[in-house]
Short mmCIF file of C-alpha atoms and ligand atoms in Angstrom, two decimals:
data_model
loop_
_atom_site.label_atom_id
_atom_site.label_comp_id
_atom_site.label_asym_id
_atom_site.label_seq_id
_atom_site.Cartn_x
_atom_site.Cartn_y
_atom_site.Cartn_z
CA UNK A 1 -57.76 5.47 28.97
CA UNK A 2 -59.28 4.29 32.20
CA UNK A 3 -56.88 2.22 34.30
CA UNK A 4 -57.56 0.27 37.45
CA UNK A 5 -56.05 -2.34 39.75
CA UNK A 6 -57.88 -5.64 40.27
CA UNK A 7 -57.29 -8.72 42.38
CA UNK A 8 -59.24 -11.83 43.31
CA UNK A 9 -60.61 -14.77 41.32
CA UNK A 10 -59.88 -14.51 37.60
CA UNK A 11 -62.21 -17.14 36.17
CA UNK A 12 -65.31 -15.35 37.39
CA UNK A 13 -64.32 -11.92 36.03
CA UNK A 14 -66.30 -10.64 33.09
CA UNK A 15 -64.08 -9.01 30.48
CA UNK A 16 -63.93 -8.76 26.68
CA UNK A 17 -60.33 -9.99 26.82
CA UNK A 18 -58.17 -11.61 29.48
CA UNK A 19 -54.38 -11.53 28.98
CA UNK A 20 -52.30 -14.42 30.29
CA UNK A 21 -48.55 -14.96 30.07
CA UNK A 22 -46.92 -18.15 28.85
CA UNK A 23 -43.23 -18.94 29.31
CA UNK A 24 -41.52 -20.93 26.60
CA UNK A 25 -43.96 -22.88 24.43
CA UNK A 26 -46.30 -24.13 27.08
CA UNK A 27 -45.26 -23.22 30.61
CA UNK A 28 -48.22 -21.48 32.20
CA UNK A 29 -47.69 -18.53 34.53
CA UNK A 30 -49.58 -18.66 37.85
CA UNK A 31 -52.65 -16.75 36.62
CA UNK A 32 -52.70 -18.90 33.47
CA UNK A 33 -52.60 -22.03 35.63
CA UNK A 34 -55.68 -20.93 37.56
CA UNK A 35 -57.54 -20.31 34.31
CA UNK A 36 -56.35 -23.64 32.93
CA UNK A 37 -57.80 -25.38 35.98
CA UNK A 38 -61.10 -23.50 35.67
CA UNK A 39 -61.35 -24.44 32.00
CA UNK A 40 -60.69 -28.12 32.59
CA UNK A 41 -57.19 -28.05 31.10
CA UNK A 42 -58.22 -26.25 27.91
CA UNK A 43 -55.12 -24.03 27.76
CA UNK A 44 -52.80 -27.00 28.26
CA UNK A 45 -54.48 -28.90 25.44
CA UNK A 46 -54.17 -25.97 23.04
CA UNK A 47 -50.53 -25.27 23.92
CA UNK A 48 -49.64 -28.96 23.58
CA UNK A 49 -50.45 -28.59 19.89
CA UNK A 50 -47.43 -26.26 19.72
CA UNK A 51 -49.26 -23.20 18.38
CA UNK A 52 -47.30 -20.69 20.45
CA UNK A 53 -43.67 -20.20 19.56
CA UNK A 54 -41.24 -19.76 22.45
CA UNK A 55 -40.45 -16.15 21.65
CA UNK A 56 -41.30 -13.06 23.67
CA UNK A 57 -44.08 -11.16 21.95
CA UNK A 58 -45.85 -14.09 20.22
CA UNK A 59 -49.58 -14.09 20.89
CA UNK A 60 -52.43 -16.54 20.53
CA UNK A 61 -56.04 -15.41 20.69
CA UNK A 62 -58.62 -17.88 22.02
CA UNK A 63 -62.37 -17.49 21.93
CA UNK A 64 -65.00 -18.92 24.26
CA UNK A 65 -62.67 -20.72 26.59
CA UNK A 66 -64.90 -23.01 28.67
CA UNK A 67 -65.56 -22.23 32.33
CA UNK A 68 -64.71 -18.50 32.13
CA UNK A 69 -66.61 -15.24 32.15
CA UNK A 70 -64.04 -13.70 29.79
CA UNK A 71 -65.15 -13.46 26.14
CA UNK A 72 -61.60 -13.96 24.86
CA UNK A 73 -58.26 -15.06 26.21
CA UNK A 74 -55.07 -13.61 24.76
CA UNK A 75 -52.09 -15.81 25.47
CA UNK A 76 -48.92 -13.74 25.42
CA UNK A 77 -45.54 -15.40 24.92
CA UNK A 78 -42.91 -14.22 27.40
CA UNK A 79 -40.12 -16.20 25.76
CA UNK A 80 -37.97 -18.92 27.35
CA UNK A 81 -37.94 -18.80 31.15
CA UNK A 82 -34.14 -18.61 31.41
CA UNK A 83 -34.17 -15.55 29.18
CA UNK A 84 -37.13 -13.84 30.82
CA UNK A 85 -35.82 -10.41 31.75
CA UNK A 86 -37.25 -6.90 31.69
CA UNK A 87 -36.47 -6.54 28.01
CA UNK A 88 -38.49 -9.64 27.15
CA UNK A 89 -41.26 -8.47 29.47
CA UNK A 90 -41.41 -5.08 27.71
CA UNK A 91 -41.45 -6.80 24.35
CA UNK A 92 -44.36 -8.98 25.46
CA UNK A 93 -46.24 -5.93 26.81
CA UNK A 94 -45.78 -4.03 23.56
CA UNK A 95 -46.89 -7.00 21.47
CA UNK A 96 -49.94 -7.49 23.69
CA UNK A 97 -50.94 -3.82 23.27
CA UNK A 98 -50.52 -4.15 19.51
CA UNK A 99 -52.71 -7.25 19.40
CA UNK A 100 -55.40 -5.58 21.50
CA UNK A 101 -55.47 -2.74 18.98
CA UNK A 102 -55.77 -5.22 16.09
CA UNK A 103 -58.78 -6.94 17.57
CA UNK A 104 -60.23 -3.56 18.53
CA UNK A 105 -61.46 -4.50 21.97
CA UNK A 106 -62.49 -1.57 24.14
CA UNK A 107 -61.62 -3.14 27.45
CA UNK A 108 -59.18 -5.76 28.72
CA UNK A 109 -57.93 -7.36 31.92
CA UNK A 110 -54.21 -8.11 31.98
CA UNK A 111 -52.30 -10.39 34.33
CA UNK A 112 -48.93 -9.70 32.72
CA UNK A 113 -47.71 -7.33 35.46
CA UNK A 114 -48.32 -10.13 37.98
CA UNK A 115 -46.15 -12.43 35.84
CA UNK A 116 -43.22 -10.03 35.43
CA UNK A 117 -39.65 -11.34 35.81
CA UNK A 118 -39.04 -12.08 39.52
CA UNK A 119 -35.96 -9.81 39.62
CA UNK A 120 -38.05 -6.80 38.57
CA UNK A 121 -39.50 -4.62 41.34
CA UNK A 122 -43.31 -5.26 41.16
CA UNK A 123 -43.97 -1.51 41.26
CA UNK A 124 -41.78 -1.04 38.18
CA UNK A 125 -43.44 -4.00 36.49
CA UNK A 126 -46.78 -2.32 36.92
CA UNK A 127 -45.47 1.03 35.79
CA UNK A 128 -44.04 -0.64 32.67
CA UNK A 129 -47.42 -2.22 31.92
CA UNK A 130 -49.15 1.15 32.23
CA UNK A 131 -46.64 3.16 30.21
CA UNK A 132 -46.43 0.58 27.40
CA UNK A 133 -50.21 0.59 27.01
CA UNK A 134 -50.43 4.38 27.08
CA UNK A 135 -47.43 4.85 24.74
CA UNK A 136 -49.23 2.67 22.24
CA UNK A 137 -52.02 5.23 22.29
CA UNK A 138 -49.69 8.04 21.17
CA UNK A 139 -49.91 8.83 17.49
CA UNK A 140 -48.69 11.87 15.61
CA UNK A 141 -51.26 13.25 13.19
CA UNK A 142 -51.36 16.97 13.93
CA UNK A 143 -50.19 17.87 10.45
CA UNK A 144 -51.79 15.00 8.50
CA UNK A 145 -55.12 15.46 6.70
CA UNK A 146 -56.09 11.94 7.51
CA UNK A 147 -56.33 11.46 11.24
CA UNK A 148 -55.22 8.05 12.45
CA UNK A 149 -57.97 5.90 13.91
CA UNK A 150 -57.96 6.42 17.67
CA UNK A 151 -56.61 3.75 19.96
CA UNK A 152 -59.61 1.53 20.59
CA UNK A 153 -58.72 0.32 24.07
CA UNK A 154 -60.62 2.52 26.51
CA UNK A 155 -60.14 0.64 29.74
CA UNK A 156 -57.28 -1.52 30.96
CA UNK A 157 -57.59 -3.37 34.24
CA UNK A 158 -54.37 -4.60 35.76
CA UNK A 159 -54.65 -7.72 37.84
CA UNK A 160 -52.27 -8.22 40.72
CA UNK A 161 -52.30 -11.48 42.60
CA UNK A 162 -52.06 -10.10 46.06
CA UNK A 163 -54.83 -7.92 47.53
CA UNK A 164 -52.35 -6.51 50.09
CA UNK A 165 -50.27 -4.95 47.37
CA UNK A 166 -53.11 -2.77 46.10
CA UNK A 167 -51.97 0.54 47.68
CA UNK A 168 -48.47 0.21 46.22
CA UNK A 169 -49.91 -0.89 42.90
CA UNK A 170 -52.22 2.13 42.79
CA UNK A 171 -49.22 4.40 43.40
CA UNK A 172 -47.29 2.68 40.60
CA UNK A 173 -50.27 3.13 38.31
CA UNK A 174 -50.45 6.82 39.17
CA UNK A 175 -46.75 7.19 38.40
CA UNK A 176 -47.09 5.31 35.13
CA UNK A 177 -49.96 7.52 34.01
CA UNK A 178 -48.12 10.74 34.87
CA UNK A 179 -44.96 9.52 33.20
CA UNK A 180 -46.79 8.55 30.01
CA UNK A 181 -48.43 11.98 29.89
CA UNK A 182 -44.99 13.60 30.18
CA UNK A 183 -43.50 11.36 27.52
CA UNK A 184 -46.33 11.99 25.10
CA UNK A 185 -46.02 15.77 25.53
CA UNK A 186 -42.28 15.55 24.85
CA UNK A 187 -42.83 13.38 21.76
CA UNK A 188 -45.48 15.67 20.33
CA UNK A 189 -43.37 18.83 20.75
CA UNK A 190 -40.38 17.06 19.22
CA UNK A 191 -42.40 15.87 16.25
CA UNK A 192 -43.93 19.25 15.44
CA UNK A 193 -42.16 20.97 12.53
CA UNK A 194 -39.98 24.01 13.08
CA UNK A 195 -42.40 26.35 11.35
CA UNK A 196 -45.06 25.56 13.95
CA UNK A 197 -42.95 24.80 17.00
CA UNK A 198 -41.14 28.14 17.38
CA UNK A 199 -39.70 29.70 20.55
CA UNK A 200 -42.99 31.58 20.93
CA UNK A 201 -44.90 28.31 20.59
CA UNK A 202 -42.81 26.71 23.32
CA UNK A 203 -43.56 29.69 25.57
CA UNK A 204 -47.28 29.24 24.82
CA UNK A 205 -46.96 25.56 25.73
CA UNK A 206 -45.53 26.51 29.10
CA UNK A 207 -48.42 28.93 29.65
CA UNK A 208 -50.92 26.22 28.64
CA UNK A 209 -49.37 23.88 31.17
CA UNK A 210 -49.76 26.55 33.84
CA UNK A 211 -53.41 26.97 32.84
CA UNK A 212 -54.03 23.27 33.27
CA UNK A 213 -52.02 23.12 36.51
CA UNK A 214 -52.28 26.36 38.50
CA UNK A 215 -49.48 25.17 40.79
CA UNK A 216 -47.12 26.10 37.95
CA UNK A 217 -45.97 29.71 37.60
CA UNK A 218 -44.55 30.85 34.26
CA UNK A 219 -42.56 33.88 33.31
CA UNK A 220 -41.34 34.45 29.76
CA UNK A 221 -38.45 36.84 29.20
CA UNK A 222 -38.39 38.47 25.78
CA UNK A 223 -35.27 39.68 23.96
CA UNK A 224 -35.40 43.13 25.58
CA UNK A 225 -35.49 41.63 29.05
CA UNK A 226 -32.62 39.31 28.17
CA UNK A 227 -30.61 42.20 26.73
CA UNK A 228 -31.10 44.16 29.96
CA UNK A 229 -29.74 41.21 31.92
CA UNK A 230 -26.76 40.91 29.58
CA UNK A 231 -27.41 37.55 27.93
CA UNK A 232 -25.03 38.30 25.07
CA UNK A 233 -24.31 34.67 24.23
CA UNK A 234 -27.95 33.59 23.93
CA UNK A 235 -29.02 36.70 22.00
CA UNK A 236 -26.16 36.33 19.51
CA UNK A 237 -27.76 33.07 18.33
CA UNK A 238 -31.23 34.50 17.77
CA UNK A 239 -29.96 37.58 15.99
CA UNK A 240 -29.84 35.59 12.76
CA UNK A 241 -33.48 34.55 13.03
CA UNK A 242 -36.80 36.30 12.49
CA UNK A 243 -38.31 34.39 15.37
CA UNK A 244 -37.63 36.20 18.63
CA UNK A 245 -35.83 34.20 21.30
CA UNK A 246 -37.58 33.44 24.58
CA UNK A 247 -36.34 32.50 27.99
CA UNK A 248 -39.09 30.43 29.55
CA UNK A 249 -38.92 30.22 33.33
CA UNK A 250 -41.29 27.88 35.15
CA UNK A 251 -41.60 27.34 38.85
CA UNK A 252 -43.46 24.74 40.89
CA UNK A 253 -43.42 24.84 44.66
CA UNK A 254 -44.73 21.55 45.94
CA UNK A 255 -42.08 21.16 48.61
CA UNK A 256 -41.26 22.81 51.91
CA UNK A 257 -41.12 26.59 51.82
CA UNK A 258 -37.42 26.79 52.59
CA UNK A 259 -36.34 23.74 50.58
CA UNK A 260 -33.90 24.66 47.83
CA UNK A 261 -35.36 23.99 44.38
CA UNK A 262 -34.10 21.53 41.82
CA UNK A 263 -33.68 23.03 38.37
CA UNK A 264 -33.98 21.51 34.91
CA UNK A 265 -32.60 23.47 31.96
CA UNK A 266 -33.54 22.32 28.45
CA UNK A 267 -32.01 23.36 25.14
CA UNK A 268 -34.85 24.75 23.02
CA UNK A 269 -33.39 25.15 19.53
CA UNK A 270 -36.59 24.97 17.49
CA UNK A 271 -34.53 24.66 14.32
CA UNK A 272 -30.76 24.40 13.98
CA UNK A 273 -29.52 25.04 10.44
CA UNK A 274 -26.04 25.68 11.84
CA UNK A 275 -26.07 29.42 11.11
CA UNK A 276 -23.23 30.77 8.92
CA UNK A 277 -21.40 27.48 9.61
CA UNK A 278 -24.29 25.95 7.69
CA UNK A 279 -24.99 22.26 8.12
CA UNK A 280 -24.97 19.97 5.06
CA UNK A 281 -28.36 19.37 3.43
CA UNK A 282 -29.03 15.68 4.03
CA UNK A 283 -31.03 15.04 7.20
CA UNK A 284 -31.14 18.70 8.10
CA UNK A 285 -34.88 18.29 8.69
CA UNK A 286 -33.96 16.35 11.82
CA UNK A 287 -32.71 19.54 13.38
CA UNK A 288 -36.34 20.35 14.21
CA UNK A 289 -35.67 17.90 17.07
CA UNK A 290 -33.02 20.23 18.47
CA UNK A 291 -35.56 21.40 21.07
CA UNK A 292 -35.99 17.94 22.60
CA UNK A 293 -34.15 19.01 25.76
CA UNK A 294 -36.77 21.72 26.22
CA UNK A 295 -39.52 19.21 25.45
CA UNK A 296 -38.17 16.88 28.13
CA UNK A 297 -38.24 19.69 30.70
CA UNK A 298 -41.89 20.39 29.86
CA UNK A 299 -42.64 16.66 29.95
CA UNK A 300 -40.95 16.16 33.32
CA UNK A 301 -42.77 19.20 34.71
CA UNK A 302 -46.07 17.87 33.45
CA UNK A 303 -45.48 14.54 35.22
CA UNK A 304 -44.37 16.37 38.38
CA UNK A 305 -47.55 18.42 38.36
CA UNK A 306 -49.76 15.38 37.82
CA UNK A 307 -48.01 13.55 40.65
CA UNK A 308 -48.00 16.66 42.88
CA UNK A 309 -44.45 15.70 43.89
CA UNK A 310 -43.45 17.19 47.25
CA UNK A 311 -40.48 19.20 45.98
CA UNK A 312 -39.65 22.59 44.55
CA UNK A 313 -38.77 22.55 40.88
CA UNK A 314 -37.64 25.19 38.40
CA UNK A 315 -37.71 24.64 34.64
CA UNK A 316 -35.70 26.96 32.40
CA UNK A 317 -35.86 26.84 28.61
CA UNK A 318 -33.71 29.08 26.44
CA UNK A 319 -35.47 28.94 23.07
CA UNK A 320 -34.22 30.18 19.71
CA UNK A 321 -33.62 29.25 16.09
CA UNK A 322 -30.14 29.07 14.55
CA UNK A 323 -30.20 30.32 10.93
CA UNK A 324 -27.82 32.03 8.51
CA UNK A 325 -28.55 35.72 7.95
CA UNK A 326 -26.75 39.04 7.58
CA UNK A 327 -27.16 39.65 11.30
CA UNK A 328 -26.15 36.15 12.32
CA UNK A 329 -23.03 35.24 14.28
CA UNK A 330 -19.91 34.91 12.11
CA UNK A 331 -16.94 32.67 12.83
CA UNK A 332 -14.48 34.76 14.82
CA UNK A 333 -17.15 36.94 16.47
CA UNK A 334 -16.73 37.45 20.18
CA UNK A 335 -19.69 37.77 22.54
CA UNK A 336 -19.99 38.44 26.26
CA UNK A 337 -22.09 35.99 28.24
CA UNK A 338 -24.29 36.83 31.23
CA UNK A 339 -21.50 35.54 33.47
CA UNK A 340 -19.15 38.20 32.09
CA UNK A 341 -16.91 35.60 30.42
CA UNK A 342 -16.19 36.30 26.75
CA UNK A 343 -16.58 33.65 24.03
CA UNK A 344 -14.98 33.45 20.61
CA UNK A 345 -17.47 31.82 18.25
CA UNK A 346 -15.31 29.66 16.01
CA UNK A 347 -18.25 27.65 14.74
CA UNK A 348 -21.76 29.10 14.70
CA UNK A 349 -23.17 25.56 14.72
CA UNK A 350 -22.03 25.11 18.31
CA UNK A 351 -24.98 27.28 19.35
CA UNK A 352 -26.56 25.11 22.02
CA UNK A 353 -23.84 25.90 24.54
CA UNK A 354 -24.25 29.63 23.83
CA UNK A 355 -27.89 29.39 24.84
CA UNK A 356 -27.27 27.10 27.77
CA UNK A 357 -24.43 29.10 29.31
CA UNK A 358 -26.64 32.12 29.83
CA UNK A 359 -29.57 30.02 31.06
CA UNK A 360 -27.24 28.23 33.50
CA UNK A 361 -25.90 31.52 34.86
CA UNK A 362 -29.49 32.73 35.19
CA UNK A 363 -30.19 29.71 37.43
CA UNK A 364 -27.84 31.05 40.11
CA UNK A 365 -30.60 33.37 41.32
CA UNK A 366 -32.66 30.38 42.48
CA UNK A 367 -29.85 29.06 44.71
CA UNK A 368 -30.70 25.60 43.41
CA UNK A 369 -29.92 22.36 45.25
CA UNK A 370 -28.97 20.89 41.89
CA UNK A 371 -29.19 21.81 38.20
CA UNK A 372 -29.53 19.25 35.43
CA UNK A 373 -29.37 20.48 31.86
CA UNK A 374 -30.70 18.39 29.00
CA UNK A 375 -29.56 19.09 25.45
CA UNK A 376 -29.22 17.64 21.97
CA UNK A 377 -25.78 19.14 22.20
CA UNK A 378 -23.28 17.22 20.07
CA UNK A 379 -23.25 14.85 17.15
CA UNK A 380 -20.11 13.47 18.83
CA UNK A 381 -22.20 12.12 21.72
CA UNK A 382 -24.51 10.33 19.29
CA UNK A 383 -21.43 8.89 17.57
CA UNK A 384 -20.05 7.66 20.90
CA UNK A 385 -23.18 6.15 22.46
CA UNK A 386 -25.57 5.64 19.56
CA UNK A 387 -29.30 5.59 20.25
CA UNK A 388 -29.07 3.47 23.38
CA UNK A 389 -27.69 5.65 26.15
CA UNK A 390 -27.76 9.38 26.79
CA UNK A 391 -24.41 10.91 27.75
CA UNK A 392 -24.07 11.92 31.39
CA UNK A 393 -21.46 14.46 32.46
CA UNK A 394 -20.89 15.60 36.02
CA UNK A 395 -18.04 16.02 38.46
CA UNK A 396 -20.41 15.19 41.34
CA UNK A 397 -20.10 11.49 42.21
CA UNK A 398 -23.32 11.39 44.23
CA UNK A 399 -25.32 13.02 41.49
CA UNK A 400 -23.81 10.69 38.90
CA UNK A 401 -24.87 7.65 40.95
CA UNK A 402 -28.37 9.05 41.38
CA UNK A 403 -28.92 9.84 37.71
CA UNK A 404 -27.44 6.58 36.46
CA UNK A 405 -29.69 4.67 38.89
CA UNK A 406 -32.73 6.67 37.74
CA UNK A 407 -31.83 5.69 34.18
CA UNK A 408 -31.61 2.00 35.09
CA UNK A 409 -34.86 1.96 37.03
CA UNK A 410 -36.80 3.79 34.34
CA UNK A 411 -35.22 1.80 31.51
CA UNK A 412 -34.06 5.13 30.02
CA UNK A 413 -30.37 4.70 30.50
CA UNK A 414 -27.44 7.09 30.57
CA UNK A 415 -23.71 6.39 30.44
CA UNK A 416 -21.13 8.57 32.11
CA UNK A 417 -18.33 10.31 30.25
CA UNK A 418 -15.60 12.36 31.93
CA UNK A 419 -15.49 16.13 32.40
CA UNK A 420 -11.93 16.13 33.69
CA UNK A 421 -9.96 19.37 33.74
CA UNK A 422 -7.50 17.74 31.32
CA UNK A 423 -10.00 18.53 28.56
CA UNK A 424 -10.51 22.20 29.43
CA UNK A 425 -7.49 23.38 27.42
CA UNK A 426 -9.30 22.28 24.24
CA UNK A 427 -11.33 25.48 24.56
CA UNK A 428 -8.37 27.90 24.74
CA UNK A 429 -8.72 31.01 22.60
CA UNK A 430 -6.16 33.70 21.73
CA UNK A 431 -8.84 36.38 21.60
CA UNK A 432 -11.45 35.60 24.26
CA UNK A 433 -11.81 33.81 27.59
CA UNK A 434 -12.73 30.66 25.71
CA UNK A 435 -13.64 29.35 22.28
CA UNK A 436 -17.09 27.84 21.73
CA UNK A 437 -15.61 24.69 20.14
CA UNK A 438 -12.68 22.38 20.52
CA UNK A 439 -11.35 19.87 17.98
CA UNK A 440 -13.53 17.03 16.67
CA UNK A 441 -11.90 14.54 19.02
CA UNK A 442 -13.69 14.50 22.36
CA UNK A 443 -16.36 16.86 21.03
CA UNK A 444 -19.05 15.81 23.49
CA UNK A 445 -16.66 16.26 26.39
CA UNK A 446 -15.34 19.68 25.41
CA UNK A 447 -18.97 20.81 25.05
CA UNK A 448 -19.62 19.65 28.62
CA UNK A 449 -16.40 21.38 29.73
CA UNK A 450 -17.69 24.58 28.18
CA UNK A 451 -20.90 24.33 30.25
CA UNK A 452 -18.95 23.48 33.40
CA UNK A 453 -17.47 26.99 33.31
CA UNK A 454 -20.92 28.40 33.97
CA UNK A 455 -22.05 26.03 36.71
CA UNK A 456 -19.53 26.59 39.49
CA UNK A 457 -22.10 27.88 41.99
CA UNK A 458 -24.21 24.70 42.38
CA UNK A 459 -24.09 20.91 41.91
CA UNK A 460 -24.61 20.27 38.23
CA UNK A 461 -25.04 17.49 35.70
CA UNK A 462 -25.42 17.59 31.93
CA UNK A 463 -27.32 15.06 29.80
CA UNK A 464 -26.42 15.01 26.10
CA UNK A 465 -29.43 13.46 24.36
CA UNK A 466 -28.28 13.97 20.76
CA UNK A 467 -28.52 10.22 20.11
CA UNK A 468 -31.53 9.31 22.22
CA UNK A 469 -34.11 12.07 21.72
CA UNK A 470 -35.42 10.82 18.40
CA UNK A 471 -35.35 7.86 16.04
CA UNK A 472 -34.60 7.94 12.32
CA UNK A 473 -35.60 5.95 9.25
CA UNK A 474 -39.06 4.40 9.17
CA UNK A 475 -39.50 5.09 12.86
CA UNK A 476 -38.52 8.74 12.57
CA UNK A 477 -40.00 10.59 15.52
CA UNK A 478 -39.43 11.85 19.03
CA UNK A 479 -38.82 9.25 21.74
CA UNK A 480 -39.84 11.35 24.74
CA UNK A 481 -36.46 10.58 26.28
CA UNK A 482 -35.11 11.38 28.82
CA UNK A 483 -38.46 12.14 30.51
CA UNK A 484 -38.53 8.68 32.19
CA UNK A 485 -35.04 9.18 33.64
CA UNK A 486 -35.85 12.70 34.85
CA UNK A 487 -39.18 11.74 36.40
CA UNK A 488 -37.61 8.78 38.20
CA UNK A 489 -34.88 11.08 39.50
CA UNK A 490 -37.53 13.51 40.78
CA UNK A 491 -39.61 10.72 42.33
CA UNK A 492 -36.54 9.54 44.23
CA UNK A 493 -35.61 13.07 45.30
CA UNK A 494 -39.17 13.59 46.52
CA UNK A 495 -38.80 10.47 48.65
CA UNK A 496 -41.78 8.72 47.11
CA UNK A 497 -41.80 4.92 46.97
CA UNK A 498 -40.86 4.34 43.32
N1 BES Z 501 -27.81 20.30 17.52
C1 BES Z 501 -26.48 19.99 17.15
C2 BES Z 501 -26.03 18.62 17.66
C3 BES Z 501 -26.58 17.43 16.95
C4 BES Z 501 -26.12 17.07 15.70
C5 BES Z 501 -27.51 16.64 17.56
C6 BES Z 501 -26.61 15.94 15.07
C7 BES Z 501 -27.99 15.50 16.95
C8 BES Z 501 -27.54 15.16 15.70
C9 BES Z 501 -25.53 21.03 17.72
O1 BES Z 501 -26.02 22.31 17.78
C10 BES Z 501 -24.35 21.04 16.81
O2 BES Z 501 -24.50 21.41 15.68
N2 BES Z 501 -23.19 20.64 17.31
C11 BES Z 501 -22.03 20.55 16.52
C12 BES Z 501 -20.88 21.02 17.38
C13 BES Z 501 -19.61 21.19 16.62
C14 BES Z 501 -19.74 22.37 15.68
C15 BES Z 501 -18.49 21.43 17.60
C16 BES Z 501 -21.82 19.10 16.08
O3 BES Z 501 -22.08 18.21 16.88
O4 BES Z 501 -21.46 18.90 14.94
MN1 MN Z 502 -25.72 23.36 15.97
ZN1 ZN Z 503 -28.05 22.51 17.95
#
């Protein structure tokens, strides 16, 4: 989709469809007022008939409005003024995109970003307008015989009132486009079934990304290489699978030569049946989404590459399946991790931490400024926070503030849970340095405590996205989360104006 920033007189702009916001039932936003004046009060007369309900997301399509060059005008309800917040704005944007698809116009000019809630940073308002439009264009049909009709909108022009704001608006547009590309990559990988999206496939995806963006360097460690290093925890998970495990290591150096890199580590379980501690049947298909942490790392890298962010970034993806088999881990087995610490595997379904611990130890070699791991790690986190917030775990106050703020700004929120030492004893084992599970109570926290034992050498945070990475029911599918949070975090770290 072609996107551009426009300013200047609205009434004289030629467009197949002009989008104008209306607050309440009939309160015209500033751009709508200018059009109303140019049309001799036409909009006011129509709205006085009460055809637009005062609810965010209602729309009213008008044809041949007098005095304009626009072929159509789409009035978009923003809801009551006193309730006009970012949520209502996003709802209006989504409804507007839906309506544009219904009427199949190829091009439109929207003023909605210029009529965003006053409390919302104008750059974010623009980014929201861009990402909502582009997200609407994402459709999964890779494994359907009937391909969905493509999104008809080919060009979206975003009007901003003030000519002076064009440079900032162009930057916001660039960020929105990059972010949407990252989100769509993460959604697509999440949605692909486990028989197609294997560890090898994820490695190929990383190589494809490096092909498209030569600034990215990729190295894929196979099982032999991992065995030589001593990744006994990771390899114990893939032993029960016919798909070989991969450790995908990606590096982008857009920052100063001597600047320490940031590192993102994503859980890449391309299918999690639980292993010998087999999961129950219902909803097991959803465990194809157990690689959404990995998908978010690839998505965030893709956005970073498109934005050419001035920072150094490492992406690490430990990828494997978790299946029952004669060679699989058994409850009671003890493995030695890359760090040298031994682990008693009391439940083979707690496999994510076995992958992550070795990947996290591997990160030490990069002397990272910070490591953030992203994982669909525990059902307990989804029980605690539902599908609204991702779980954030870190002992680093500064990092917690940064990541929570990135979540707020991107609208992809996280909520902090403790990783206090008081919880560490839950992992005591009589036979190894630690057990891989604690009791059910506090399950998300003991999982984070487990990881904390492998991240002593650098500042570290853990995002548990078990609840947020995908939706269920009729809307079943990947959400692309937490790519928006991660990209916002990286934008801030790079010192770019958000
Ligand atoms: N991938 C799952 C976590 C998960 C479960 C995410 C359901 C989303 C929805 C993870 O590997 C797992 O199985 N965790 C276990 C840990 C338990 C055995 C301590 C869980 O949450 O049940
Ligand atoms: Mn599991
Ligand atoms: Zn898992």
